[in-house]
Structure formats: structure tokens, C-alpha cells
Amino acid sequence: MAKSKIGIAIYSALILLFVLLSADFYLSKKYYVPSSDAFLADPSRYAGKEAEFAGSFVKSTTGSFYLESNQKVLKVHYPDLEKPAMGQIYVRVRLNADGTATALEVHKMQYNYLKYVLSFFAFMIFLYIFFREWKLREWRLVENA
Amino acid sequence: MPDWISHILMGLAAAEIFSIDKKGLVVLGSLLPDFVVKINLLSAFFHMSDGLLFIARLYHSPVMGLIIPALIAPIFKYDWKKTYITIALGFMLHLFADSFTRQYYNGILLYPLSTGFFSFNIFWPEQYWIMLILSAGFYASVKLTRYMFSSKSSS
């Protein structure tokens, strides 16, 4: 009985630690590179700073291209970029006060989407390996003899 | 970052090296860091909360590799120490594998030690196939070595 009380106390402390770390990390957001959402909401605040984004290619115009990140479109000054095949674009940029960005580095992640197809099959393999060894009984996982 | 097959193969290789019976636990640990952080893929279909995407990155870090397995271990009706160590091993292996990838999140989050990241910056994400070949080769060589040793000891 005493052992289970100690166990419950330790587990509760772990949950508290998990929550505290999560909250502290969230509050430290300002020390990290701004997201596309944050930048586009207040471009002048982040003007001159470097940032990195990855997203899908929308279209290319003379001297620039458009990148979609988290359903927001960002204009990046960089000439003659072609759309990557089945993949995203990574950019390292300098942020501008007008809500656009100037590319410092651009990389096309060609055929990167195929990785997710592979990972889908990997998840099936994981389920097979895992449930070959374990089964759910009531609310716990027990050995699958 | 490596694909999930590579992560599974690395987990299975570690299970062979350390003679871990419960391979399912290592493999679970090998995929666990991505179970939360992959919500960022949903942003391809609809807008995700900026805060949620940011905080998800924490659950793909070494500090959470110590905490999350401890939170999960009691779910298993098994030796809790072995369960914790096995899942944590898989978790840390995943992070180690990811540290070879150059990605726009810069690598492995070093929170709470610092606000920085760590990465060997070797492969781009679309070069996952290199890691797949390496991990498959490593797993095959570990299995072959164990088979050769067990054949020698039985003869």
C-alpha cells in the first residue's frame, strides 16, 4: 500500500514536471526564430532578422517566388526558382519590414514526399511488431504470450 | 530526418546488440518522438495553431526522452525499469539519427540547457534513402554477426 502511494506521488511529480517544462518552453518562444504566422502578423517587429522556413512552392514570378507555410503565403525574393518535384522548399531568409523575405539560401527537397509514403508502411510494420508482443487488457498492455 | 523504416531498423539493431527481448518497446521508443511533432504535417491541409506547432517541438528533445518513457512505462504490465530503459533507448536513438539531418528546425533541441540546437548537418531531409541503406546494412550485419556467433557456440 505504501509502495503504491510512493509510486502515485512520483508519477504525479513527473506529470507536474512535464507540464511545467511545457509551459516554460512555450514562454521562451521569443528566444527562437519567428514562425511564418508571427512574422506575417507583425513584419516590422522582425525586420532584419534571419529565419528559416520550409513549405510548398506556390508560384514563381520575376525575381521572386511564393512559399506556403502553415497555410500562409510568403513572398521570397529569389530569381528563377523552379518547382521541386514531389517535395518542399527550404529557405533561409532575411525578413523584410514589408512582409516579404530575401533569400540567403534556397534548397529544393526533391521527392521528399515519398518519405511519408514509406513511413506509412513503416507504421504498419510497427503495429505488427508491437502487437505481436503486447495486447491490451483493460487499461494496460500485457505480454502477448 | 530519416524515414520511419530507418528508425525501426535502428531500434531493432539496438535490440539485437543489447539482447533485448521486447523489441516492440524499442520500436515504440524509436517512433515516439515523431508521434507528436508530426502534427506539423497537418499544416499542409489546414492552418494549425502557431503555439501548438511550437510546443510540439519540445516533445522531440532529449529532456522529453527521459520524461515521456517514464510516463508511458506504467501502462505496461512488465518490469518497469526494463520498460523505461528500453523505450528511452529507442527514443534517444531516434534523436541521434535525426541529428544527422539538416532541417529547418536546426536539429535537436537542447532545452532546457539552452535555446540552441544541435545537428551534424550532414543530410538533407530528401536524402533519407542514404540513412535507409545505412540502417538496413547495419541491421543486417548485426543479425549476421549474432547468427555466426550463435552457430559457433552451438557447434
mmCIF file with all atom_site columns, N, CA and C in Angstrom, chain A residues 11 14 17-18 21-22 24-26 29 32 35 37 52 54 70-71 90 105 107-110 112 114-115 118-119 122-123 126 130 133-134 140-141 143, chain B residues 1 4-5 8 21-24 27 43-48 50 54-55 58-59 67 70-71 74-78 102 104 106 109 111 115 124-126 128:
data_model
loop_
_atom_site.group_PDB
_atom_site.id
_atom_site.type_symbol
_atom_site.label_atom_id
_atom_site.label_alt_id
_atom_site.label_comp_id
_atom_site.label_asym_id
_atom_site.label_entity_id
_atom_site.label_seq_id
_atom_site.pdbx_PDB_ins_code
_atom_site.Cartn_x
_atom_site.Cartn_y
_atom_site.Cartn_z
_atom_site.occupancy
_atom_site.B_iso_or_equiv
_atom_site.pdbx_formal_charge
_atom_site.auth_seq_id
_atom_site.auth_comp_id
_atom_site.auth_asym_id
_atom_site.auth_atom_id
_atom_site.pdbx_PDB_model_num
ATOM 1   N N  . TYR A 1 11  ? 4.752  9.555   -9.828  1.00 0.00 ? 11  TYR A N  1
ATOM 2   C CA . TYR A 1 11  ? 4.118  9.739   -11.140 1.00 0.00 ? 11  TYR A CA 1
ATOM 3   C C  . TYR A 1 11  ? 3.475  11.119  -11.246 1.00 0.00 ? 11  TYR A C  1
ATOM 4   N N  . LEU A 1 14  ? 6.120  13.603  -11.869 1.00 0.00 ? 14  LEU A N  1
ATOM 5   C CA . LEU A 1 14  ? 6.568  13.546  -13.275 1.00 0.00 ? 14  LEU A CA 1
ATOM 6   C C  . LEU A 1 14  ? 5.609  14.310  -14.186 1.00 0.00 ? 14  LEU A C  1
ATOM 7   N N  . LEU A 1 17  ? 6.187  17.932  -13.672 1.00 0.00 ? 17  LEU A N  1
ATOM 8   C CA . LEU A 1 17  ? 7.424  18.337  -14.356 1.00 0.00 ? 17  LEU A CA 1
ATOM 9   C C  . LEU A 1 17  ? 7.174  18.497  -15.847 1.00 0.00 ? 17  LEU A C  1
ATOM 10  N N  . PHE A 1 18  ? 6.445  17.558  -16.424 1.00 0.00 ? 18  PHE A N  1
ATOM 11  C CA . PHE A 1 18  ? 6.096  17.590  -17.845 1.00 0.00 ? 18  PHE A CA 1
ATOM 12  C C  . PHE A 1 18  ? 5.327  18.875  -18.174 1.00 0.00 ? 18  PHE A C  1
ATOM 13  N N  . LEU A 1 21  ? 7.648  22.075  -17.680 1.00 0.00 ? 21  LEU A N  1
ATOM 14  C CA . LEU A 1 21  ? 8.602  22.224  -18.773 1.00 0.00 ? 21  LEU A CA 1
ATOM 15  C C  . LEU A 1 21  ? 7.888  22.703  -20.038 1.00 0.00 ? 21  LEU A C  1
ATOM 16  N N  . SER A 1 22  ? 6.709  22.159  -20.287 1.00 0.00 ? 22  SER A N  1
ATOM 17  C CA . SER A 1 22  ? 5.943  22.564  -21.473 1.00 0.00 ? 22  SER A CA 1
ATOM 18  C C  . SER A 1 22  ? 5.597  24.050  -21.400 1.00 0.00 ? 22  SER A C  1
ATOM 19  N N  . ASP A 1 24  ? 7.097  26.383  -19.549 1.00 0.00 ? 24  ASP A N  1
ATOM 20  C CA . ASP A 1 24  ? 8.314  27.187  -19.610 1.00 0.00 ? 24  ASP A CA 1
ATOM 21  C C  . ASP A 1 24  ? 8.834  27.294  -21.040 1.00 0.00 ? 24  ASP A C  1
ATOM 22  N N  . PHE A 1 25  ? 8.778  26.189  -21.764 1.00 0.00 ? 25  PHE A N  1
ATOM 23  C CA . PHE A 1 25  ? 9.232  26.203  -23.148 1.00 0.00 ? 25  PHE A CA 1
ATOM 24  C C  . PHE A 1 25  ? 8.360  27.130  -23.984 1.00 0.00 ? 25  PHE A C  1
ATOM 25  N N  . TYR A 1 26  ? 7.061  27.062  -23.773 1.00 0.00 ? 26  TYR A N  1
ATOM 26  C CA . TYR A 1 26  ? 6.129  27.916  -24.520 1.00 0.00 ? 26  TYR A CA 1
ATOM 27  C C  . TYR A 1 26  ? 6.418  29.394  -24.253 1.00 0.00 ? 26  TYR A C  1
ATOM 28  N N  . LYS A 1 29  ? 9.286  31.201  -26.190 1.00 0.00 ? 29  LYS A N  1
ATOM 29  C CA . LYS A 1 29  ? 9.094  31.267  -27.652 1.00 0.00 ? 29  LYS A CA 1
ATOM 30  C C  . LYS A 1 29  ? 9.827  32.460  -28.271 1.00 0.00 ? 29  LYS A C  1
ATOM 31  N N  . TYR A 1 32  ? 13.323 32.129  -29.881 1.00 0.00 ? 32  TYR A N  1
ATOM 32  C CA . TYR A 1 32  ? 13.501 31.274  -31.055 1.00 0.00 ? 32  TYR A CA 1
ATOM 33  C C  . TYR A 1 32  ? 13.130 32.029  -32.324 1.00 0.00 ? 32  TYR A C  1
ATOM 34  N N  . SER A 1 35  ? 7.980  32.173  -36.378 1.00 0.00 ? 35  SER A N  1
ATOM 35  C CA . SER A 1 35  ? 7.269  31.358  -37.353 1.00 0.00 ? 35  SER A CA 1
ATOM 36  C C  . SER A 1 35  ? 6.734  32.265  -38.467 1.00 0.00 ? 35  SER A C  1
ATOM 37  N N  . ASP A 1 37  ? 3.663  32.603  -39.234 1.00 0.00 ? 37  ASP A N  1
ATOM 38  C CA . ASP A 1 37  ? 2.494  33.283  -38.639 1.00 0.00 ? 37  ASP A CA 1
ATOM 39  C C  . ASP A 1 37  ? 2.919  34.543  -37.891 1.00 0.00 ? 37  ASP A C  1
ATOM 40  N N  . GLU A 1 52  ? 14.187 30.680  -40.915 1.00 0.00 ? 52  GLU A N  1
ATOM 41  C CA . GLU A 1 52  ? 14.156 29.542  -41.835 1.00 0.00 ? 52  GLU A CA 1
ATOM 42  C C  . GLU A 1 52  ? 12.726 29.064  -41.962 1.00 0.00 ? 52  GLU A C  1
ATOM 43  N N  . ALA A 1 54  ? 10.183 26.096  -44.261 1.00 0.00 ? 54  ALA A N  1
ATOM 44  C CA . ALA A 1 54  ? 10.024 25.042  -45.264 1.00 0.00 ? 54  ALA A CA 1
ATOM 45  C C  . ALA A 1 54  ? 8.544  25.009  -45.619 1.00 0.00 ? 54  ALA A C  1
ATOM 46  N N  . ASN A 1 70  ? 2.219  26.694  -43.339 1.00 0.00 ? 70  ASN A N  1
ATOM 47  C CA . ASN A 1 70  ? 1.072  26.704  -42.426 1.00 0.00 ? 70  ASN A CA 1
ATOM 48  C C  . ASN A 1 70  ? -0.080 27.532  -42.992 1.00 0.00 ? 70  ASN A C  1
ATOM 49  N N  . GLN A 1 71  ? -0.373 27.300  -44.257 1.00 0.00 ? 71  GLN A N  1
ATOM 50  C CA . GLN A 1 71  ? -1.489 27.936  -44.962 1.00 0.00 ? 71  GLN A CA 1
ATOM 51  C C  . GLN A 1 71  ? -1.341 29.451  -45.131 1.00 0.00 ? 71  GLN A C  1
ATOM 52  N N  . TYR A 1 90  ? 13.083 24.535  -48.832 1.00 0.00 ? 90  TYR A N  1
ATOM 53  C CA . TYR A 1 90  ? 13.646 25.091  -47.595 1.00 0.00 ? 90  TYR A CA 1
ATOM 54  C C  . TYR A 1 90  ? 14.282 26.425  -47.958 1.00 0.00 ? 90  TYR A C  1
ATOM 55  N N  . GLU A 1 105 ? 19.579 31.441  -48.637 1.00 0.00 ? 105 GLU A N  1
ATOM 56  C CA . GLU A 1 105 ? 19.849 30.074  -49.077 1.00 0.00 ? 105 GLU A CA 1
ATOM 57  C C  . GLU A 1 105 ? 18.530 29.415  -49.443 1.00 0.00 ? 105 GLU A C  1
ATOM 58  N N  . HIS A 1 107 ? 16.883 25.649  -50.909 1.00 0.00 ? 107 HIS A N  1
ATOM 59  C CA . HIS A 1 107 ? 17.152 24.247  -51.226 1.00 0.00 ? 107 HIS A CA 1
ATOM 60  C C  . HIS A 1 107 ? 15.840 23.557  -51.585 1.00 0.00 ? 107 HIS A C  1
ATOM 61  N N  . LYS A 1 108 ? 15.852 22.844  -52.682 1.00 0.00 ? 108 LYS A N  1
ATOM 62  C CA . LYS A 1 108 ? 14.651 22.113  -53.113 1.00 0.00 ? 108 LYS A CA 1
ATOM 63  C C  . LYS A 1 108 ? 14.733 20.684  -52.579 1.00 0.00 ? 108 LYS A C  1
ATOM 64  N N  . MET A 1 109 ? 13.770 20.273  -51.805 1.00 0.00 ? 109 MET A N  1
ATOM 65  C CA . MET A 1 109 ? 13.765 18.915  -51.245 1.00 0.00 ? 109 MET A CA 1
ATOM 66  C C  . MET A 1 109 ? 12.997 18.018  -52.219 1.00 0.00 ? 109 MET A C  1
ATOM 67  N N  . GLN A 1 110 ? 13.698 17.642  -53.269 1.00 0.00 ? 110 GLN A N  1
ATOM 68  C CA . GLN A 1 110 ? 13.081 16.868  -54.344 1.00 0.00 ? 110 GLN A CA 1
ATOM 69  C C  . GLN A 1 110 ? 12.658 15.489  -53.849 1.00 0.00 ? 110 GLN A C  1
ATOM 70  N N  . ASN A 1 112 ? 10.806 14.521  -51.580 1.00 0.00 ? 112 ASN A N  1
ATOM 71  C CA . ASN A 1 112 ? 10.755 14.334  -50.130 1.00 0.00 ? 112 ASN A CA 1
ATOM 72  C C  . ASN A 1 112 ? 9.441  13.706  -49.670 1.00 0.00 ? 112 ASN A C  1
ATOM 73  N N  . LEU A 1 114 ? 7.945  11.265  -50.805 1.00 0.00 ? 114 LEU A N  1
ATOM 74  C CA . LEU A 1 114 ? 7.991  9.795   -50.859 1.00 0.00 ? 114 LEU A CA 1
ATOM 75  C C  . LEU A 1 114 ? 8.337  9.206   -49.493 1.00 0.00 ? 114 LEU A C  1
ATOM 76  N N  . LYS A 1 115 ? 9.041  9.993   -48.706 1.00 0.00 ? 115 LYS A N  1
ATOM 77  C CA . LYS A 1 115 ? 9.426  9.544   -47.362 1.00 0.00 ? 115 LYS A CA 1
ATOM 78  C C  . LYS A 1 115 ? 8.178  9.258   -46.516 1.00 0.00 ? 115 LYS A C  1
ATOM 79  N N  . LEU A 1 118 ? 6.683  5.948   -47.439 1.00 0.00 ? 118 LEU A N  1
ATOM 80  C CA . LEU A 1 118 ? 7.497  4.902   -46.814 1.00 0.00 ? 118 LEU A CA 1
ATOM 81  C C  . LEU A 1 118 ? 7.162  4.778   -45.324 1.00 0.00 ? 118 LEU A C  1
ATOM 82  N N  . SER A 1 119 ? 6.993  5.907   -44.692 1.00 0.00 ? 119 SER A N  1
ATOM 83  C CA . SER A 1 119 ? 6.714  5.913   -43.248 1.00 0.00 ? 119 SER A CA 1
ATOM 84  C C  . SER A 1 119 ? 5.328  5.350   -42.942 1.00 0.00 ? 119 SER A C  1
ATOM 85  N N  . ALA A 1 122 ? 5.892  1.817   -42.766 1.00 0.00 ? 122 ALA A N  1
ATOM 86  C CA . ALA A 1 122 ? 6.661  1.566   -41.548 1.00 0.00 ? 122 ALA A CA 1
ATOM 87  C C  . ALA A 1 122 ? 5.739  1.504   -40.334 1.00 0.00 ? 122 ALA A C  1
ATOM 88  N N  . PHE A 1 123 ? 4.708  2.339   -40.319 1.00 0.00 ? 123 PHE A N  1
ATOM 89  C CA . PHE A 1 123 ? 3.760  2.325   -39.202 1.00 0.00 ? 123 PHE A CA 1
ATOM 90  C C  . PHE A 1 123 ? 3.030  0.994   -39.125 1.00 0.00 ? 123 PHE A C  1
ATOM 91  N N  . PHE A 1 126 ? 5.439  -1.358  -37.571 1.00 0.00 ? 126 PHE A N  1
ATOM 92  C CA . PHE A 1 126 ? 5.486  -1.093  -36.131 1.00 0.00 ? 126 PHE A CA 1
ATOM 93  C C  . PHE A 1 126 ? 4.310  -1.763  -35.417 1.00 0.00 ? 126 PHE A C  1
ATOM 94  N N  . PHE A 1 130 ? 4.768  -4.549  -32.585 1.00 0.00 ? 130 PHE A N  1
ATOM 95  C CA . PHE A 1 130 ? 4.329  -4.203  -31.226 1.00 0.00 ? 130 PHE A CA 1
ATOM 96  C C  . PHE A 1 130 ? 3.233  -5.134  -30.725 1.00 0.00 ? 130 PHE A C  1
ATOM 97  N N  . GLU A 1 133 ? 3.845  -8.687  -29.559 1.00 0.00 ? 133 GLU A N  1
ATOM 98  C CA . GLU A 1 133 ? 4.389  -8.846  -28.200 1.00 0.00 ? 133 GLU A CA 1
ATOM 99  C C  . GLU A 1 133 ? 3.425  -8.421  -27.102 1.00 0.00 ? 133 GLU A C  1
ATOM 100 N N  . TRP A 1 134 ? 2.532  -7.483  -27.407 1.00 0.00 ? 134 TRP A N  1
ATOM 101 C CA . TRP A 1 134 ? 1.677  -6.900  -26.378 1.00 0.00 ? 134 TRP A CA 1
ATOM 102 C C  . TRP A 1 134 ? 0.215  -6.947  -26.798 1.00 0.00 ? 134 TRP A C  1
ATOM 103 N N  . ARG A 1 140 ? -4.364 -1.684  -19.485 1.00 0.00 ? 140 ARG A N  1
ATOM 104 C CA . ARG A 1 140 ? -2.916 -1.863  -19.523 1.00 0.00 ? 140 ARG A CA 1
ATOM 105 C C  . ARG A 1 140 ? -2.521 -2.794  -20.664 1.00 0.00 ? 140 ARG A C  1
ATOM 106 N N  . LEU A 1 141 ? -1.238 -2.703  -20.996 1.00 0.00 ? 141 LEU A N  1
ATOM 107 C CA . LEU A 1 141 ? -0.693 -3.583  -22.031 1.00 0.00 ? 141 LEU A CA 1
ATOM 108 C C  . LEU A 1 141 ? 0.039  -4.737  -21.351 1.00 0.00 ? 141 LEU A C  1
ATOM 109 N N  . GLU A 1 143 ? 1.853  -8.798  -21.707 1.00 0.00 ? 143 GLU A N  1
ATOM 110 C CA . GLU A 1 143 ? 2.591  -9.604  -22.674 1.00 0.00 ? 143 GLU A CA 1
ATOM 111 C C  . GLU A 1 143 ? 1.661  -10.531 -23.434 1.00 0.00 ? 143 GLU A C  1
ATOM 112 N N  . MET B 2 1   ? 14.841 14.400  -41.948 1.00 0.00 ? 1   MET B N  1
ATOM 113 C CA . MET B 2 1   ? 15.024 13.365  -40.935 1.00 0.00 ? 1   MET B CA 1
ATOM 114 C C  . MET B 2 1   ? 14.802 11.993  -41.564 1.00 0.00 ? 1   MET B C  1
ATOM 115 N N  . TRP B 2 4   ? 10.583 6.447   -41.178 1.00 0.00 ? 4   TRP B N  1
ATOM 116 C CA . TRP B 2 4   ? 10.288 5.591   -40.033 1.00 0.00 ? 4   TRP B CA 1
ATOM 117 C C  . TRP B 2 4   ? 10.852 4.169   -40.189 1.00 0.00 ? 4   TRP B C  1
ATOM 118 N N  . ILE B 2 5   ? 11.017 3.705   -41.387 1.00 0.00 ? 5   ILE B N  1
ATOM 119 C CA . ILE B 2 5   ? 11.609 2.375   -41.556 1.00 0.00 ? 5   ILE B CA 1
ATOM 120 C C  . ILE B 2 5   ? 13.048 2.387   -41.032 1.00 0.00 ? 5   ILE B C  1
ATOM 121 N N  . ILE B 2 8   ? 12.961 2.278   -37.286 1.00 0.00 ? 8   ILE B N  1
ATOM 122 C CA . ILE B 2 8   ? 12.604 0.937   -36.806 1.00 0.00 ? 8   ILE B CA 1
ATOM 123 C C  . ILE B 2 8   ? 13.812 0.005   -36.911 1.00 0.00 ? 8   ILE B C  1
ATOM 124 N N  . ASP B 2 21  ? 14.659 -8.587  -25.315 1.00 0.00 ? 21  ASP B N  1
ATOM 125 C CA . ASP B 2 21  ? 13.578 -9.488  -25.748 1.00 0.00 ? 21  ASP B CA 1
ATOM 126 C C  . ASP B 2 21  ? 12.411 -8.716  -26.354 1.00 0.00 ? 21  ASP B C  1
ATOM 127 N N  . LYS B 2 22  ? 12.052 -7.646  -25.651 1.00 0.00 ? 22  LYS B N  1
ATOM 128 C CA . LYS B 2 22  ? 10.837 -6.923  -26.033 1.00 0.00 ? 22  LYS B CA 1
ATOM 129 C C  . LYS B 2 22  ? 11.161 -5.867  -27.101 1.00 0.00 ? 22  LYS B C  1
ATOM 130 N N  . LYS B 2 23  ? 11.252 -6.348  -28.334 1.00 0.00 ? 23  LYS B N  1
ATOM 131 C CA . LYS B 2 23  ? 11.625 -5.468  -29.446 1.00 0.00 ? 23  LYS B CA 1
ATOM 132 C C  . LYS B 2 23  ? 10.542 -4.414  -29.694 1.00 0.00 ? 23  LYS B C  1
ATOM 133 N N  . GLY B 2 24  ? 9.324  -4.778  -29.369 1.00 0.00 ? 24  GLY B N  1
ATOM 134 C CA . GLY B 2 24  ? 8.223  -3.845  -29.553 1.00 0.00 ? 24  GLY B CA 1
ATOM 135 C C  . GLY B 2 24  ? 8.409  -2.565  -28.754 1.00 0.00 ? 24  GLY B C  1
ATOM 136 N N  . VAL B 2 27  ? 11.081 -0.406  -30.526 1.00 0.00 ? 27  VAL B N  1
ATOM 137 C CA . VAL B 2 27  ? 10.499 0.161   -31.751 1.00 0.00 ? 27  VAL B CA 1
ATOM 138 C C  . VAL B 2 27  ? 9.492  1.264   -31.397 1.00 0.00 ? 27  VAL B C  1
ATOM 139 N N  . SER B 2 43  ? -0.477 20.977  -41.126 1.00 0.00 ? 43  SER B N  1
ATOM 140 C CA . SER B 2 43  ? -0.497 22.357  -41.629 1.00 0.00 ? 43  SER B CA 1
ATOM 141 C C  . SER B 2 43  ? -0.504 22.397  -43.155 1.00 0.00 ? 43  SER B C  1
ATOM 142 N N  . ALA B 2 44  ? -0.238 21.257  -43.788 1.00 0.00 ? 44  ALA B N  1
ATOM 143 C CA . ALA B 2 44  ? -0.325 21.186  -45.254 1.00 0.00 ? 44  ALA B CA 1
ATOM 144 C C  . ALA B 2 44  ? -1.788 21.190  -45.705 1.00 0.00 ? 44  ALA B C  1
ATOM 145 N N  . PHE B 2 45  ? -2.707 20.873  -44.769 1.00 0.00 ? 45  PHE B N  1
ATOM 146 C CA . PHE B 2 45  ? -4.117 20.745  -45.129 1.00 0.00 ? 45  PHE B CA 1
ATOM 147 C C  . PHE B 2 45  ? -4.966 21.861  -44.535 1.00 0.00 ? 45  PHE B C  1
ATOM 148 N N  . PHE B 2 46  ? -4.633 22.273  -43.311 1.00 0.00 ? 46  PHE B N  1
ATOM 149 C CA . PHE B 2 46  ? -5.352 23.402  -42.711 1.00 0.00 ? 46  PHE B CA 1
ATOM 150 C C  . PHE B 2 46  ? -4.426 24.130  -41.745 1.00 0.00 ? 46  PHE B C  1
ATOM 151 N N  . HIS B 2 47  ? -4.818 25.342  -41.383 1.00 0.00 ? 47  HIS B N  1
ATOM 152 C CA . HIS B 2 47  ? -3.970 26.170  -40.541 1.00 0.00 ? 47  HIS B CA 1
ATOM 153 C C  . HIS B 2 47  ? -3.917 25.598  -39.119 1.00 0.00 ? 47  HIS B C  1
ATOM 154 N N  . MET B 2 48  ? -2.705 25.471  -38.626 1.00 0.00 ? 48  MET B N  1
ATOM 155 C CA . MET B 2 48  ? -2.520 24.956  -37.267 1.00 0.00 ? 48  MET B CA 1
ATOM 156 C C  . MET B 2 48  ? -2.118 26.095  -36.339 1.00 0.00 ? 48  MET B C  1
ATOM 157 N N  . ASP B 2 50  ? -0.121 28.295  -34.100 1.00 0.00 ? 50  ASP B N  1
ATOM 158 C CA . ASP B 2 50  ? 1.323  28.563  -34.034 1.00 0.00 ? 50  ASP B CA 1
ATOM 159 C C  . ASP B 2 50  ? 1.923  28.051  -32.735 1.00 0.00 ? 50  ASP B C  1
ATOM 160 N N  . PHE B 2 54  ? 4.732  25.087  -32.112 1.00 0.00 ? 54  PHE B N  1
ATOM 161 C CA . PHE B 2 54  ? 5.969  25.405  -31.402 1.00 0.00 ? 54  PHE B CA 1
ATOM 162 C C  . PHE B 2 54  ? 6.183  24.435  -30.255 1.00 0.00 ? 54  PHE B C  1
ATOM 163 N N  . ILE B 2 55  ? 5.165  24.227  -29.448 1.00 0.00 ? 55  ILE B N  1
ATOM 164 C CA . ILE B 2 55  ? 5.333  23.395  -28.254 1.00 0.00 ? 55  ILE B CA 1
ATOM 165 C C  . ILE B 2 55  ? 5.539  21.923  -28.612 1.00 0.00 ? 55  ILE B C  1
ATOM 166 N N  . LEU B 2 58  ? 9.042  20.503  -28.439 1.00 0.00 ? 58  LEU B N  1
ATOM 167 C CA . LEU B 2 58  ? 9.638  20.117  -27.142 1.00 0.00 ? 58  LEU B CA 1
ATOM 168 C C  . LEU B 2 58  ? 9.605  18.606  -26.966 1.00 0.00 ? 58  LEU B C  1
ATOM 169 N N  . TYR B 2 59  ? 8.565  17.962  -27.511 1.00 0.00 ? 59  TYR B N  1
ATOM 170 C CA . TYR B 2 59  ? 8.395  16.528  -27.297 1.00 0.00 ? 59  TYR B CA 1
ATOM 171 C C  . TYR B 2 59  ? 9.274  15.684  -28.220 1.00 0.00 ? 59  TYR B C  1
ATOM 172 N N  . ILE B 2 67  ? 11.589 11.884  -19.807 1.00 0.00 ? 67  ILE B N  1
ATOM 173 C CA . ILE B 2 67  ? 10.308 12.017  -19.082 1.00 0.00 ? 67  ILE B CA 1
ATOM 174 C C  . ILE B 2 67  ? 9.197  11.182  -19.720 1.00 0.00 ? 67  ILE B C  1
ATOM 175 N N  . ALA B 2 70  ? 9.015  7.505   -18.954 1.00 0.00 ? 70  ALA B N  1
ATOM 176 C CA . ALA B 2 70  ? 8.611  7.278   -17.557 1.00 0.00 ? 70  ALA B CA 1
ATOM 177 C C  . ALA B 2 70  ? 7.109  7.426   -17.406 1.00 0.00 ? 70  ALA B C  1
ATOM 178 N N  . LEU B 2 71  ? 6.504  8.284   -18.204 1.00 0.00 ? 71  LEU B N  1
ATOM 179 C CA . LEU B 2 71  ? 5.046  8.461   -18.155 1.00 0.00 ? 71  LEU B CA 1
ATOM 180 C C  . LEU B 2 71  ? 4.322  7.281   -18.804 1.00 0.00 ? 71  LEU B C  1
ATOM 181 N N  . PRO B 2 74  ? 4.306  2.826   -16.936 1.00 0.00 ? 74  PRO B N  1
ATOM 182 C CA . PRO B 2 74  ? 3.294  2.172   -16.089 1.00 0.00 ? 74  PRO B CA 1
ATOM 183 C C  . PRO B 2 74  ? 2.131  1.545   -16.864 1.00 0.00 ? 74  PRO B C  1
ATOM 184 N N  . ILE B 2 75  ? 1.977  1.911   -18.136 1.00 0.00 ? 75  ILE B N  1
ATOM 185 C CA . ILE B 2 75  ? 0.897  1.328   -18.947 1.00 0.00 ? 75  ILE B CA 1
ATOM 186 C C  . ILE B 2 75  ? 1.174  -0.158  -19.202 1.00 0.00 ? 75  ILE B C  1
ATOM 187 N N  . PHE B 2 76  ? 2.463  -0.505  -19.162 1.00 0.00 ? 76  PHE B N  1
ATOM 188 C CA . PHE B 2 76  ? 2.858  -1.874  -19.449 1.00 0.00 ? 76  PHE B CA 1
ATOM 189 C C  . PHE B 2 76  ? 2.912  -2.687  -18.158 1.00 0.00 ? 76  PHE B C  1
ATOM 190 N N  . LYS B 2 77  ? 2.303  -3.857  -18.188 1.00 0.00 ? 77  LYS B N  1
ATOM 191 C CA . LYS B 2 77  ? 2.341  -4.743  -17.024 1.00 0.00 ? 77  LYS B CA 1
ATOM 192 C C  . LYS B 2 77  ? 3.596  -5.604  -17.186 1.00 0.00 ? 77  LYS B C  1
ATOM 193 N N  . TYR B 2 78  ? 4.718  -4.995  -16.861 1.00 0.00 ? 78  TYR B N  1
ATOM 194 C CA . TYR B 2 78  ? 6.023  -5.610  -17.086 1.00 0.00 ? 78  TYR B CA 1
ATOM 195 C C  . TYR B 2 78  ? 7.008  -4.920  -16.141 1.00 0.00 ? 78  TYR B C  1
ATOM 196 N N  . ARG B 2 102 ? 19.926 17.793  -41.785 1.00 0.00 ? 102 ARG B N  1
ATOM 197 C CA . ARG B 2 102 ? 19.862 19.237  -41.824 1.00 0.00 ? 102 ARG B CA 1
ATOM 198 C C  . ARG B 2 102 ? 18.414 19.599  -42.108 1.00 0.00 ? 102 ARG B C  1
ATOM 199 N N  . TYR B 2 104 ? 14.978 22.495  -41.226 1.00 0.00 ? 104 TYR B N  1
ATOM 200 C CA . TYR B 2 104 ? 14.802 23.914  -40.913 1.00 0.00 ? 104 TYR B CA 1
ATOM 201 C C  . TYR B 2 104 ? 14.541 24.191  -39.446 1.00 0.00 ? 104 TYR B C  1
ATOM 202 N N  . ASN B 2 106 ? 16.668 23.100  -37.420 1.00 0.00 ? 106 ASN B N  1
ATOM 203 C CA . ASN B 2 106 ? 18.060 23.158  -36.987 1.00 0.00 ? 106 ASN B CA 1
ATOM 204 C C  . ASN B 2 106 ? 18.579 21.950  -36.233 1.00 0.00 ? 106 ASN B C  1
ATOM 205 N N  . LEU B 2 109 ? 16.733 19.870  -30.216 1.00 0.00 ? 109 LEU B N  1
ATOM 206 C CA . LEU B 2 109 ? 16.505 20.950  -29.265 1.00 0.00 ? 109 LEU B CA 1
ATOM 207 C C  . LEU B 2 109 ? 17.269 20.687  -27.974 1.00 0.00 ? 109 LEU B C  1
ATOM 208 N N  . TYR B 2 111 ? 16.958 22.419  -25.148 1.00 0.00 ? 111 TYR B N  1
ATOM 209 C CA . TYR B 2 111 ? 16.190 22.855  -23.986 1.00 0.00 ? 111 TYR B CA 1
ATOM 210 C C  . TYR B 2 111 ? 16.174 21.740  -22.938 1.00 0.00 ? 111 TYR B C  1
ATOM 211 N N  . THR B 2 115 ? 18.821 27.565  -25.470 1.00 0.00 ? 115 THR B N  1
ATOM 212 C CA . THR B 2 115 ? 17.799 27.762  -26.513 1.00 0.00 ? 115 THR B CA 1
ATOM 213 C C  . THR B 2 115 ? 18.346 27.338  -27.869 1.00 0.00 ? 115 THR B C  1
ATOM 214 N N  . TRP B 2 124 ? 20.317 16.247  -46.144 1.00 0.00 ? 124 TRP B N  1
ATOM 215 C CA . TRP B 2 124 ? 19.071 16.978  -46.303 1.00 0.00 ? 124 TRP B CA 1
ATOM 216 C C  . TRP B 2 124 ? 17.915 15.988  -46.068 1.00 0.00 ? 124 TRP B C  1
ATOM 217 N N  . PRO B 2 125 ? 16.723 16.494  -45.737 1.00 0.00 ? 125 PRO B N  1
ATOM 218 C CA . PRO B 2 125 ? 15.601 15.582  -45.477 1.00 0.00 ? 125 PRO B CA 1
ATOM 219 C C  . PRO B 2 125 ? 15.297 14.622  -46.636 1.00 0.00 ? 125 PRO B C  1
ATOM 220 N N  . GLU B 2 126 ? 15.458 15.084  -47.871 1.00 0.00 ? 126 GLU B N  1
ATOM 221 C CA . GLU B 2 126 ? 15.127 14.225  -49.017 1.00 0.00 ? 126 GLU B CA 1
ATOM 222 C C  . GLU B 2 126 ? 16.210 13.156  -49.259 1.00 0.00 ? 126 GLU B C  1
ATOM 223 N N  . TYR B 2 128 ? 16.862 10.885  -47.187 1.00 0.00 ? 128 TYR B N  1
ATOM 224 C CA . TYR B 2 128 ? 16.525 9.846   -46.202 1.00 0.00 ? 128 TYR B CA 1
ATOM 225 C C  . TYR B 2 128 ? 16.940 8.460   -46.698 1.00 0.00 ? 128 TYR B C  1
#
